[in-house]
CSV table of C-alpha atoms in Angstrom, one decimal:
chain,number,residue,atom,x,y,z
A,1,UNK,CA,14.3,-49.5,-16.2
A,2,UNK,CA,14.2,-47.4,-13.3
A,3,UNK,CA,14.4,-44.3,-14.8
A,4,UNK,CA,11.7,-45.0,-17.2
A,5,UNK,CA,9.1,-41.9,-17.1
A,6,UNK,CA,5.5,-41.6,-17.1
A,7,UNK,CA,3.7,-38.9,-18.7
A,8,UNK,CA,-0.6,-38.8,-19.2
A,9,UNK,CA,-1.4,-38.6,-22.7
A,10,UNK,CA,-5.2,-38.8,-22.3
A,11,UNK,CA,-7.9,-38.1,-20.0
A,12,UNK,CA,-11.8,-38.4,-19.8
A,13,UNK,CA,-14.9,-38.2,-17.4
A,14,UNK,CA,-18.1,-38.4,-16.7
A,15,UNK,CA,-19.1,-37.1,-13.7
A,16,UNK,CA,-22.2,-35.5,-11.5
A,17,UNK,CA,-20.8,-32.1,-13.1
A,18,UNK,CA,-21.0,-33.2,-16.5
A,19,UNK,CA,-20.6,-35.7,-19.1
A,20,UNK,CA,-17.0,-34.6,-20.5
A,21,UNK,CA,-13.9,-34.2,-18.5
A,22,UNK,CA,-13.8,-30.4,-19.9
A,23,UNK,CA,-17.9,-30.3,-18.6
A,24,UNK,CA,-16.4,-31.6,-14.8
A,25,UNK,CA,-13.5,-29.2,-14.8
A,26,UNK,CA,-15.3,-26.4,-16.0
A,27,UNK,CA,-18.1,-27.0,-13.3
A,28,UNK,CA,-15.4,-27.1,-10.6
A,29,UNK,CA,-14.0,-23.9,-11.4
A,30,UNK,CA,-17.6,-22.3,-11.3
A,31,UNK,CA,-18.3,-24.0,-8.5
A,32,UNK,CA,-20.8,-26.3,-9.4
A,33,UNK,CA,-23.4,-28.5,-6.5
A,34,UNK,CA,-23.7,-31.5,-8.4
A,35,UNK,CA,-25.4,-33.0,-5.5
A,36,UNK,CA,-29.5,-33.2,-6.0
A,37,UNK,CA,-32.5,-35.4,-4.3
A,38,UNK,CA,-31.7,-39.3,-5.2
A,39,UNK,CA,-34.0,-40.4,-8.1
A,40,UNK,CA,-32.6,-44.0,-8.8
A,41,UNK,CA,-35.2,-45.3,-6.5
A,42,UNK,CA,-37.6,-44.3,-3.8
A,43,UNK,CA,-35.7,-43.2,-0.7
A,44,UNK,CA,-39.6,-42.3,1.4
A,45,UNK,CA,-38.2,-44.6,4.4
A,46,UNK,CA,-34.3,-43.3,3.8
A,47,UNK,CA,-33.1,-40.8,5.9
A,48,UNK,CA,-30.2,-40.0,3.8
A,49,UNK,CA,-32.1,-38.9,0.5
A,50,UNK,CA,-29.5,-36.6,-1.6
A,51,UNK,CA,-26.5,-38.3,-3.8
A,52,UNK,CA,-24.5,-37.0,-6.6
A,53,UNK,CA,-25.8,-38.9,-9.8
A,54,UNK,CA,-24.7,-39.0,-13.0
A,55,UNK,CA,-27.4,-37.0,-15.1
A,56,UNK,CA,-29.2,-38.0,-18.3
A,57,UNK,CA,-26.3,-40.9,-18.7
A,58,UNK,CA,-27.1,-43.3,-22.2
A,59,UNK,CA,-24.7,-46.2,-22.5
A,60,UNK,CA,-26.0,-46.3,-26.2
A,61,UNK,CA,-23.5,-43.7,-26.8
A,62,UNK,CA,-20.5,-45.7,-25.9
A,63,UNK,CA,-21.9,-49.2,-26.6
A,64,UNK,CA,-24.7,-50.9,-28.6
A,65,UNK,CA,-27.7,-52.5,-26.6
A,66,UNK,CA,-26.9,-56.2,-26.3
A,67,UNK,CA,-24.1,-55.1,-24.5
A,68,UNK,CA,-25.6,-52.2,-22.4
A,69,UNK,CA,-28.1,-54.8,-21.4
A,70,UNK,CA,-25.2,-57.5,-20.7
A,71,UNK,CA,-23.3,-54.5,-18.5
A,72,UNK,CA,-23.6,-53.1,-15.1
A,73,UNK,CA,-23.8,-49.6,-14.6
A,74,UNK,CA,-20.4,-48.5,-13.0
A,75,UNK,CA,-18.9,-50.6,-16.1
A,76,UNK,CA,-20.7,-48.8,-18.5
A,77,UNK,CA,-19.6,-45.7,-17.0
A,78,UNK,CA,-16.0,-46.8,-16.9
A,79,UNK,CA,-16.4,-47.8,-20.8
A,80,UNK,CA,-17.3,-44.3,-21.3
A,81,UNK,CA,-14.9,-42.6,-19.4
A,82,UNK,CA,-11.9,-44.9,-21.5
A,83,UNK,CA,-13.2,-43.9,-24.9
A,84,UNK,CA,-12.8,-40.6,-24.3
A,85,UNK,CA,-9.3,-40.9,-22.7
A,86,UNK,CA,-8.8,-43.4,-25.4
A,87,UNK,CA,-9.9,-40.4,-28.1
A,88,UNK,CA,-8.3,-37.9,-26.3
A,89,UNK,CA,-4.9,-39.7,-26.6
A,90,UNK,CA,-5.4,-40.7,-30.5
A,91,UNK,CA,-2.8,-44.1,-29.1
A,92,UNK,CA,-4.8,-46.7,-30.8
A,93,UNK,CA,-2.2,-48.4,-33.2
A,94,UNK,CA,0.8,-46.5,-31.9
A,95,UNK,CA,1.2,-49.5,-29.0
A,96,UNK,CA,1.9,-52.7,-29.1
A,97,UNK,CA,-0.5,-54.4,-27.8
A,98,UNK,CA,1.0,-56.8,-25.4
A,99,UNK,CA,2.6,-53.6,-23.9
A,100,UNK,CA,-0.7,-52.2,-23.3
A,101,UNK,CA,-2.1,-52.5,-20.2
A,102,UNK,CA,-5.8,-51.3,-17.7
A,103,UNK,CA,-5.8,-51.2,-14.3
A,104,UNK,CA,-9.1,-49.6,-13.1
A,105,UNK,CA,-10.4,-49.0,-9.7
A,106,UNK,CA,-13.6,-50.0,-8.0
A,107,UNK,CA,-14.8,-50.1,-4.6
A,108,UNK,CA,-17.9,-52.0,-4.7
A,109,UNK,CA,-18.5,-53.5,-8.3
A,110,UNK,CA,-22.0,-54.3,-10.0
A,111,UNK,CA,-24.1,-53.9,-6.7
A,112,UNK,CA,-26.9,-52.6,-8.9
A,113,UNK,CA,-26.6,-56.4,-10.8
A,114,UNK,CA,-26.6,-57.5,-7.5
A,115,UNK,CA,-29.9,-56.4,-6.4
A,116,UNK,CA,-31.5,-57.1,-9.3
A,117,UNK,CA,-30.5,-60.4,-9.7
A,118,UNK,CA,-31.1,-61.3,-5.4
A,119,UNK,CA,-34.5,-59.5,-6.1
A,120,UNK,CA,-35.2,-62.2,-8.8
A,121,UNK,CA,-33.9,-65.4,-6.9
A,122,UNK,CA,-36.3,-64.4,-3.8
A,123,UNK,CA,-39.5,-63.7,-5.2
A,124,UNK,CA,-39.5,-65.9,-8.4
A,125,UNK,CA,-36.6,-68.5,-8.0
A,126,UNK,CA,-33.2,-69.7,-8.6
A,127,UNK,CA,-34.0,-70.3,-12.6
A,128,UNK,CA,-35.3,-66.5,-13.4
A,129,UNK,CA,-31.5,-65.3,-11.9
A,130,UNK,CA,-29.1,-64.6,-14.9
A,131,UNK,CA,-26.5,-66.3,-17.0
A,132,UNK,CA,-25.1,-63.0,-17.1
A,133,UNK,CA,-25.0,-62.4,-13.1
A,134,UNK,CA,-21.7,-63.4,-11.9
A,135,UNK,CA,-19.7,-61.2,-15.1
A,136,UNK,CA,-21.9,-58.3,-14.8
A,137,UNK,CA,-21.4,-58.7,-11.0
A,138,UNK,CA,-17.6,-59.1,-10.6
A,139,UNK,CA,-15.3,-55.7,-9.3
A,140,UNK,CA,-12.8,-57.1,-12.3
A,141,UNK,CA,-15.1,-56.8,-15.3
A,142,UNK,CA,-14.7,-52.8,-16.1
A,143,UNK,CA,-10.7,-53.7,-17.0
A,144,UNK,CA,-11.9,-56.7,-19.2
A,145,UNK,CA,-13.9,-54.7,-21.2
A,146,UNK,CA,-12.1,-52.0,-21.1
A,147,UNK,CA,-9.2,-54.5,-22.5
A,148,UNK,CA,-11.3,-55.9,-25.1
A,149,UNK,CA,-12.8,-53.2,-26.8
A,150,UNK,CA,-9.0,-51.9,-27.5
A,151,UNK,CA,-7.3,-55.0,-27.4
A,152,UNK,CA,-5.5,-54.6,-24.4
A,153,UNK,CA,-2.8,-57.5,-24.2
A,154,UNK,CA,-0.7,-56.7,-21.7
A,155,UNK,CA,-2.1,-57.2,-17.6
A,156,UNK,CA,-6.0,-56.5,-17.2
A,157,UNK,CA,-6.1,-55.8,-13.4
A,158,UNK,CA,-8.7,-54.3,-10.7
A,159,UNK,CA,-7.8,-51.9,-7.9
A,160,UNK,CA,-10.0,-52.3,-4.8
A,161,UNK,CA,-8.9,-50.6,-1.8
A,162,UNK,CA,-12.4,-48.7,-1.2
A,163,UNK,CA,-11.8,-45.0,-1.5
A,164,UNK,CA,-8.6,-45.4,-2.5
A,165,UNK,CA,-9.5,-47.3,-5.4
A,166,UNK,CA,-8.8,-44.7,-8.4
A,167,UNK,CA,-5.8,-43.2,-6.8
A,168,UNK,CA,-4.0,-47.1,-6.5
A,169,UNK,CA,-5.3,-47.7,-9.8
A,170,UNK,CA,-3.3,-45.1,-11.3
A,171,UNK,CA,-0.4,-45.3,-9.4
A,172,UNK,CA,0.4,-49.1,-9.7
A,173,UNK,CA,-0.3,-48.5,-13.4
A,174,UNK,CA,2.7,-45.8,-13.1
A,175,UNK,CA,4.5,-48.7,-11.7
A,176,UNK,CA,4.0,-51.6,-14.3
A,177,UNK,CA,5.4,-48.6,-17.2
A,178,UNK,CA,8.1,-47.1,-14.7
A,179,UNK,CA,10.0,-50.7,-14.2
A,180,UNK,CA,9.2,-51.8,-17.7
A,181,UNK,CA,6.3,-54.1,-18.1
A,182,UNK,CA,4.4,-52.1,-20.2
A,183,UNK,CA,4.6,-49.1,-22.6
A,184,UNK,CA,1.1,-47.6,-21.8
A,185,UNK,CA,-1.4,-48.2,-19.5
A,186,UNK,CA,-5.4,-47.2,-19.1
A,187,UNK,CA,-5.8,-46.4,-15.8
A,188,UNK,CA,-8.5,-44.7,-13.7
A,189,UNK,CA,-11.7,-45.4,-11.6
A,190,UNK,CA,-15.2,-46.5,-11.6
A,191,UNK,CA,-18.1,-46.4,-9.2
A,192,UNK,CA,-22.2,-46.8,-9.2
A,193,UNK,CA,-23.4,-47.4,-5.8
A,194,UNK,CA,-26.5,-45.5,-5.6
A,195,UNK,CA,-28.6,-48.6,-4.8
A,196,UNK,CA,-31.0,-49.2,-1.5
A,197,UNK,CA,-28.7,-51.1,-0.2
A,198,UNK,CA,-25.8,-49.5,-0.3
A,199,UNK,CA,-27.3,-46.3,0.6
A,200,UNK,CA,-28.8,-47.9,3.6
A,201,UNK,CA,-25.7,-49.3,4.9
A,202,UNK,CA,-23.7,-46.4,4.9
A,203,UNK,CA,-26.7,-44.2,6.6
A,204,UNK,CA,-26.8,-47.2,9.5
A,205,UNK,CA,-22.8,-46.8,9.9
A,206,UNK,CA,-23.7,-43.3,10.1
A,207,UNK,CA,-21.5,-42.4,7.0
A,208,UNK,CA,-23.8,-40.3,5.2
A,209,UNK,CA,-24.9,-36.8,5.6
A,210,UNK,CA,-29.0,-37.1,6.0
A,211,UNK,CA,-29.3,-33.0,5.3
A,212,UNK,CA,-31.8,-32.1,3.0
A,213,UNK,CA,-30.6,-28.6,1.5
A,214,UNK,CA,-27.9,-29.7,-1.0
A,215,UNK,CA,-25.8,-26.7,-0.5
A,216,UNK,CA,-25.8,-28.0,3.4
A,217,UNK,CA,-25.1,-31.4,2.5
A,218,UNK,CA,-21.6,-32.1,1.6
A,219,UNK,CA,-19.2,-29.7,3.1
A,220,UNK,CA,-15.3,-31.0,3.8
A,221,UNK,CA,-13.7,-29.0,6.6
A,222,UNK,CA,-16.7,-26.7,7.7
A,223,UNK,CA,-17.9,-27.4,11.6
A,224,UNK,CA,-21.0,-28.7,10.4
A,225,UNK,CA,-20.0,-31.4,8.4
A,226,UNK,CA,-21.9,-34.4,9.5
A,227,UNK,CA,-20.9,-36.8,6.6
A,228,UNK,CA,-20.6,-37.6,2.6
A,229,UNK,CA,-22.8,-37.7,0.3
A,230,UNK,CA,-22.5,-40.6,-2.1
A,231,UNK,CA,-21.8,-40.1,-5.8
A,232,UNK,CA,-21.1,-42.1,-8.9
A,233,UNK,CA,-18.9,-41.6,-11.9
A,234,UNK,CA,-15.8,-42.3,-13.6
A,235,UNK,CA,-12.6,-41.2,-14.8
A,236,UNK,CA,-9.7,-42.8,-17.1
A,237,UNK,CA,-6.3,-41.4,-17.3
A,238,UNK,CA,-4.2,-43.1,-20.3
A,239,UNK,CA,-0.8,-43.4,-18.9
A,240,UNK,CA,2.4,-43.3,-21.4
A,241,UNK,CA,5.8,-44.2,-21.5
A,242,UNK,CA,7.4,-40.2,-21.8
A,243,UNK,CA,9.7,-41.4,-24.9
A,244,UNK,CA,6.9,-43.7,-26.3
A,245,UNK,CA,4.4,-40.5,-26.3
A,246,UNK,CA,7.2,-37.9,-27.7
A,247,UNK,CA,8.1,-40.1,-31.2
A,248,UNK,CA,4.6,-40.2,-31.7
A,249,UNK,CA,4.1,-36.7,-30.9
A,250,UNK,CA,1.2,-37.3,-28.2
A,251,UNK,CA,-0.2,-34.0,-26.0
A,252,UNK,CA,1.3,-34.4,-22.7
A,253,UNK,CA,-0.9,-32.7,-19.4
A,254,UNK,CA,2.1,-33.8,-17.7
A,255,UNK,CA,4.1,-36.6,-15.6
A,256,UNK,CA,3.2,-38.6,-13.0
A,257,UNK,CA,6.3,-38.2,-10.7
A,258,UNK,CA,5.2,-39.4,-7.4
A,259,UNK,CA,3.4,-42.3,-5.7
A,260,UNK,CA,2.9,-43.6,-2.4
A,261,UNK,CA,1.0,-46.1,-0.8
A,262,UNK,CA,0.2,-48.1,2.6
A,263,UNK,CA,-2.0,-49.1,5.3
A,264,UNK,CA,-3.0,-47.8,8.7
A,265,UNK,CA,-3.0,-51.2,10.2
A,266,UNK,CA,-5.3,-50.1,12.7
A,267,UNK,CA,-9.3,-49.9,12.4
A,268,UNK,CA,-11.5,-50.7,9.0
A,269,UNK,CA,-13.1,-47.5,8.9
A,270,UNK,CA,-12.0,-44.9,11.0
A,271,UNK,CA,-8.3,-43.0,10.0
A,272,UNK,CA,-5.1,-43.1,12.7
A,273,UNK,CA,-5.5,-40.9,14.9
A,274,UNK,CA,-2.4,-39.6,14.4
A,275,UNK,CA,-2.6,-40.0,10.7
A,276,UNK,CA,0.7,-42.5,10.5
A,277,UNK,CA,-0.5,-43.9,7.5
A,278,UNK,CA,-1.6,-41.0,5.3
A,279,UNK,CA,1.9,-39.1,6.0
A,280,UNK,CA,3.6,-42.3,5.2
A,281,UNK,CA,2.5,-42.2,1.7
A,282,UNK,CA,2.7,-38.5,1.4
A,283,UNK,CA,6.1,-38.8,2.3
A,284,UNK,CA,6.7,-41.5,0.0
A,285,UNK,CA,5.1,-40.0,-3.1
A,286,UNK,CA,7.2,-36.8,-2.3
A,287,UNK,CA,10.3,-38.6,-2.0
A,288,UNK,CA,9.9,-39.9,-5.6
A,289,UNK,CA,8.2,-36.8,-7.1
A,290,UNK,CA,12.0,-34.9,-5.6
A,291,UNK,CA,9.8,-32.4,-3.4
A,292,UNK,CA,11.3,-28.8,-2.8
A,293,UNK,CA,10.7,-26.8,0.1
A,294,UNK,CA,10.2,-24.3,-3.1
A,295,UNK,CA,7.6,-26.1,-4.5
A,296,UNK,CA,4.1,-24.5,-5.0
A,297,UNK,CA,1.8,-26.9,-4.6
A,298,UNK,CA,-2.0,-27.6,-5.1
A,299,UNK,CA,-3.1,-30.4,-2.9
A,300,UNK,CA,-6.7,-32.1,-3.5
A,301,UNK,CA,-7.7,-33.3,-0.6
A,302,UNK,CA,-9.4,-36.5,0.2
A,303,UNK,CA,-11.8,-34.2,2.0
A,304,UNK,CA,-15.0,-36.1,2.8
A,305,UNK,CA,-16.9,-34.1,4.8
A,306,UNK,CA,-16.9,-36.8,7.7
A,307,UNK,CA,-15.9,-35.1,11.2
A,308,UNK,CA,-12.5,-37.7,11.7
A,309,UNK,CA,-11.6,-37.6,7.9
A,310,UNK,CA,-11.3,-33.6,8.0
A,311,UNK,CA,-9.5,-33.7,11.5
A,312,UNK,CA,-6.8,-36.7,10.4
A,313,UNK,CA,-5.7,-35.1,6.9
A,314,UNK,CA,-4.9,-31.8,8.0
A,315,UNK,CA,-2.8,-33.3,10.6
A,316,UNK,CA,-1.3,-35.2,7.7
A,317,UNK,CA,-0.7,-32.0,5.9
A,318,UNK,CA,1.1,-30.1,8.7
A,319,UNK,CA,3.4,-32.9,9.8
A,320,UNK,CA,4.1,-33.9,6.5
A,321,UNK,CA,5.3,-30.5,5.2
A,322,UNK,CA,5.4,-28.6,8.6
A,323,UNK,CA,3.3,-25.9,9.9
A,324,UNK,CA,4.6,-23.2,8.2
A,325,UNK,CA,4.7,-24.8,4.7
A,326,UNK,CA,0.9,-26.1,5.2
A,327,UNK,CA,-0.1,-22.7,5.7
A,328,UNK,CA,0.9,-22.2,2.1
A,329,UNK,CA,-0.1,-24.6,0.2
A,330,UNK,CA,-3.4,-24.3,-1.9
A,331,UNK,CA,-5.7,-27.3,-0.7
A,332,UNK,CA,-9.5,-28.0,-1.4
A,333,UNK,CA,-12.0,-30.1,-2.2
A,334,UNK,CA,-13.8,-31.4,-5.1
A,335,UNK,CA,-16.2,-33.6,-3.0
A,336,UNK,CA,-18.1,-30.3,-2.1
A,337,UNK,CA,-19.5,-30.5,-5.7
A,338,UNK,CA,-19.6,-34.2,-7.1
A,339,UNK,CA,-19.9,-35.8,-3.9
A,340,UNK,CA,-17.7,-39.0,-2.6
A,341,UNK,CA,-18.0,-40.9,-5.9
A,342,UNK,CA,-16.3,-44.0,-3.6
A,343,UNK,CA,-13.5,-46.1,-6.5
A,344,UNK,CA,-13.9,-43.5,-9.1
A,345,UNK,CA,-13.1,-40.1,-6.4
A,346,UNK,CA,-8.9,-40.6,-6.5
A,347,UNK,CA,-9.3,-41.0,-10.7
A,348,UNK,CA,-11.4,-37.9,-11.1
A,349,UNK,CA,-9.3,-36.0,-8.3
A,350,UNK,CA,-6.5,-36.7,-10.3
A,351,UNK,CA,-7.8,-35.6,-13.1
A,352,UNK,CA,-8.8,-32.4,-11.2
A,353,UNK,CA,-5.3,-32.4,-10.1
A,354,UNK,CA,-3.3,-32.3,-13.2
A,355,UNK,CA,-6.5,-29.4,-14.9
A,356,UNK,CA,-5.4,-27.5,-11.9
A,357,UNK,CA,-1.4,-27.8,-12.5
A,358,UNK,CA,-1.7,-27.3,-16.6
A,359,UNK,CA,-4.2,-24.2,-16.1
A,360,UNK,CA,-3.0,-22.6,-12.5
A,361,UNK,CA,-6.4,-22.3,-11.3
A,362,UNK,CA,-7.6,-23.9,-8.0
A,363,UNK,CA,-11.1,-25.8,-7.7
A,364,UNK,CA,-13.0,-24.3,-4.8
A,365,UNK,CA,-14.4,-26.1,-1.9
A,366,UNK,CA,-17.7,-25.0,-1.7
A,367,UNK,CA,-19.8,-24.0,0.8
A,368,UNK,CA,-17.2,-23.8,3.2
A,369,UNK,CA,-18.7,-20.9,5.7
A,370,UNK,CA,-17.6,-22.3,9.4
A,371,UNK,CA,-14.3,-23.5,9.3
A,372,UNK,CA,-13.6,-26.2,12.3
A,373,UNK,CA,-10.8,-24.9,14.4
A,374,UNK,CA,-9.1,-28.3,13.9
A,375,UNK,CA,-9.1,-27.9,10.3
A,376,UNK,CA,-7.2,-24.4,9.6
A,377,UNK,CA,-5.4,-24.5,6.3
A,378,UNK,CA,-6.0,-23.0,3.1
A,379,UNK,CA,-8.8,-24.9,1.4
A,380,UNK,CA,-10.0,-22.8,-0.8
A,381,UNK,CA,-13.6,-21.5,0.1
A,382,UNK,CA,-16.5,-20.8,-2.1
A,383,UNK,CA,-14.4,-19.3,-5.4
A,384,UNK,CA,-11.8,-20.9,-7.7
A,385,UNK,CA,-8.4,-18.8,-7.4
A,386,UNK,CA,-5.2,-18.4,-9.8
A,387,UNK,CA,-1.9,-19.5,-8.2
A,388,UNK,CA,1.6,-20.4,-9.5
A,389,UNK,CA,1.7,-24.0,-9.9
A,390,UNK,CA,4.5,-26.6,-9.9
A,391,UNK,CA,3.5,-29.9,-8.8
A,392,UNK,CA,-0.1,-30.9,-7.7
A,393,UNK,CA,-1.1,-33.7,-5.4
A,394,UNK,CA,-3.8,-36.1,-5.2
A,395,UNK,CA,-4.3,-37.5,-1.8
A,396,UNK,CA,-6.8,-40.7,-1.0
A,397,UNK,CA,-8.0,-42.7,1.9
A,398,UNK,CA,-10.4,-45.5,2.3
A,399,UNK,CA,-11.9,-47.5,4.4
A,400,UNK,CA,-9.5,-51.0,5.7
A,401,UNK,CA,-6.7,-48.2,6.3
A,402,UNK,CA,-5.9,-47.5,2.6
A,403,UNK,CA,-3.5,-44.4,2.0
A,404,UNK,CA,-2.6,-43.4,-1.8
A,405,UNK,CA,-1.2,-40.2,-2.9
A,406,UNK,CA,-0.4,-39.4,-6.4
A,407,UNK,CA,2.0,-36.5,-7.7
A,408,UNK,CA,2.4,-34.8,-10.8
A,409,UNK,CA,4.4,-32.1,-12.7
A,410,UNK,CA,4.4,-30.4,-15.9
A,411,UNK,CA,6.5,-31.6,-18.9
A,412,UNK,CA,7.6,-29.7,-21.7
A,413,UNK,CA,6.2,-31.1,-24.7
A,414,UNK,CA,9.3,-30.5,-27.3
C-alpha cells in the first residue's frame, strides 16, 4: 500500500488576488499588492489598519441564502474554493464514495460567528444568541460541508496547527490515499479572521505590521519588515489516487511526492532559533520526495515578513541543502501580495507551488528593496522569472512550533 501514488487532479481559489485560482496565479506573476485599508469594520482606534481581504466575495454564488445565512465566512469561502477544485477535477461519480475523503485546514474557525453571537449574549441576553452558534462556530464545520454537498463518505477531518494548517491539511490527506484508506481526498485550507478581535490581538502581541503605505506593509526578507499583514481566503487541492485518476483520464498538475512534518518543542510563537524543527521536516519531505543534488527547485517560502520568521527559514534553507545549493535555488514569497492568510496560506502556497512547477515561472516577492544581511538567498525580488523546474516545495510554520513542508513533481499524463 506503500507505494500507492498521489497525483492532484483539481485545484481552486479564492484569494485577495482574485476570485479564481487562474485570477491568484496570474496576479502573482504580475506582481499584484492585494493588500488595501481594512473595510470589514472600523479600525479608527487600530493601529494596524491594512489586511488582505477577499474582494466583492457573494456566497450566493456557491450556496443559496438559507445556507449563506446558516454559514460562517471562512466556511463559505472554503465551499467555494472546493467547487471549483471539485469542477476542475470533473471526479464527481468516478469515486466511491466511502473512499472519498476532506481534510481542510483552519487556524482559527468562525471567529466572525463568534463575535456576533458574544455581541448578542452581552447587550441583549442569553435567548437572542443562536441555535446556529456552536455549528457555524466550530474549526471542523468547513470539512462537513464540504463532505455533504459531495457526499463525502470516507473521514471528514480538520487540520489546525495555526499557520501550518493548509500545508498539514494536504499532506495527511496524501497520507490517508498513500497507505490506502482512501482513493481521493479534498484537501486544502480556509481562513477569515479579519475581525476586531483578532486583529487586535495580534497588533498587542506585536504580530502585525501597523504601516500604512501598502506597498511598505508586507515585505518577507527586506530589513524593514516589521510584521504580517493578515489575510483571508482559501484554497482546495483534490488529491487522487495516480492509477484511480489515469483510467478515468483525469488532468494531472502533478504528484505530491513529499511530506514532512513536526514540532519545535520549544516556545508557542517564536521559531528555534536554530531552526531544528523546520529542517526536520524539510529533510523529511525530501527524503520521501527522492531529492537530487540535481534537482532544480522552486521553494515558497513561509516568508512572513516578521523579523525571527525571515532570520529562522533561511537558516533552514542553507543547512538543509548547504550553502552552496541554497544559493541556487529559486525561493520567494507570495505573502508579499495576499498577505498571511493564517490556515488557508500552506493550501494556496501550494497551489502556487505546483502553477510554478507545471508553468516554470517564479512568483515574485514584492517589494523586496533592502535585503537583511541575515536573509541572503535568492528570493526573487519585484518580477516573476522563468527557470527550469523539477520539483517545487511548499514550506509552513505556525505558531505552537508547527513545521510542514510539502513536495511535488511533474507526472506525465499518458
Amino acid at each position: 500500500m506503500d507505494n500507492r501514488r498521489v497525483v492532484i487532479t483539481g485545484m481552486g481559489a479564492v484569494t485577495p488576488l482574485g476570485e479564481t485560482l487562474e485570477e491568484t496565479w496570474q496576479g502573482m506573476l504580475k506582481g499584484k499588492n492585494g493588500i488595501a485599508p481594512i473595510t470589514q469594520f472600523d479600525t479608527k482606534e487600530y493601529k494596524a489598519k491594512l489586511s488582505a481581504e477577499v474582494k466583492n466575495f457573494d456566497p450566493l454564488k456557491y450556496m443559496d441564502k438559507l445556507e449563506a445565512n446558516r454559514t460562517d465566512r471562512y466556511a463559505q469561502l472554503a465551499v467555494a474554493a472546493s467547487q471549483m477544485a471539485i469542477d476542475d477535477s470533473k471526479i464527481l461519480g468516478a469515486v466511491d464514495p466511502e473512499r472519498f475523503a476532506v481534510y481542510m485546514g483552519n487556524g482559527i474557525g468562525g471567529i466572525h460567528t463568534l463575535e456576533a453571537e458574544l455581541r448578542k449574549l452581552i447587550e441583549k441576553g442569553p435567548r437572542k444568541v443562536s441555535p446556529l452558534f456552536v455549528p457555524m462556530l466550530i474549526a471542523n464545520m468547513a470539512a462537513g460541508l464540504i463532505a455533504i454537498r459531495f457526499n463525502c463518505q470516507g473521514q471528514a477531518m480538520p487540520s489546525v496547527t495555526a499557520c501550518a494548517s493548509g500545508t498539514t491539511a494536504i499532506g495527511e490527506a496524501m497520507r490517508l490515499i498513500k497507505h490506502g484508506y482512501a482513493d481521493a481526498v479534498i484537501s486544502g485550507g480556509s481562513e477569515s479572521a479579519i475581525t476586531p478581535s483578532a486583529v487586535a490581538g495580534f497588533t498587542n502581541m506585536q504580530a502585525l505590521s501597523t504601516a500604512e503605505n501598502v506597498n511598505e506593509a508586507s515585505l518577507p526578507f527586506d530589513k524593514r519588515r516589521s510584521g504580517f499583514v493578515i489575510g483571508e481566503g482559501a484554497a482546495v487541492l483534490i488529491l487522487e489516487e495516480l492509477e484511480h485518476a489515469k483510467k478515468r483520464g483525469a488532468k494531472i498538475y502533478g504528484e505530491v511526492c513529499g511530506y514532512g512534518s513536526c514540532t519545535d518543542a520549544y516556545h508557542i510563537t517564536s521559531p528555534h532559533p536554530e531552526a531544528k524543527g523546520a529542517v526536520h521536516a524539510l529533510k523529511e519531505a525530501l527524503k520521501e520526495a527522492k531529492y537530487m543534488s540535481c534537482d532544480k527547485i522552486y521553494f515558497n517560502a513561509h516568508g512572513t515578513g516578521t523579523h525571527l520568521n525571515d532570520i529562522s527559514e533561511t537558516l533552514a534553507v542553507k543547512k538543509t541543502f548547504g550553502e552552496e545549493k541554497a544559493g541556487e535555488i529559486h525561493i520567494s514569497s507570495t505573502k508579499s501580495m495576499t498577505g498571511h492568510m493564517l490556515g488557508a496560506a500552506g493550501a494556496v502556497e501550494a497551489a502556487a507551488a505546483v502553477m510554478a512547477l507545471n508553468e516554470g515561472i517564479i512568483p515574485p516577492t514584492i517589494n523586496l528593496f533592502e535585503k537583511d544581511r541575515q536573509c541572503d538567498l535568492n528570493y526573487t525580488p519585484i518580477k516573476a522569472v522563468k527557470a527550469e523546474l523539477s520539483m517545487s516545495i511548499s514550506n509552513s510554520l505556525g505558531f505552537g512550533g508547527h513545521n510542514a513542508c510539502l513536495i511535488f513533481r511533474r507526472v506525465n499524463n499518458e
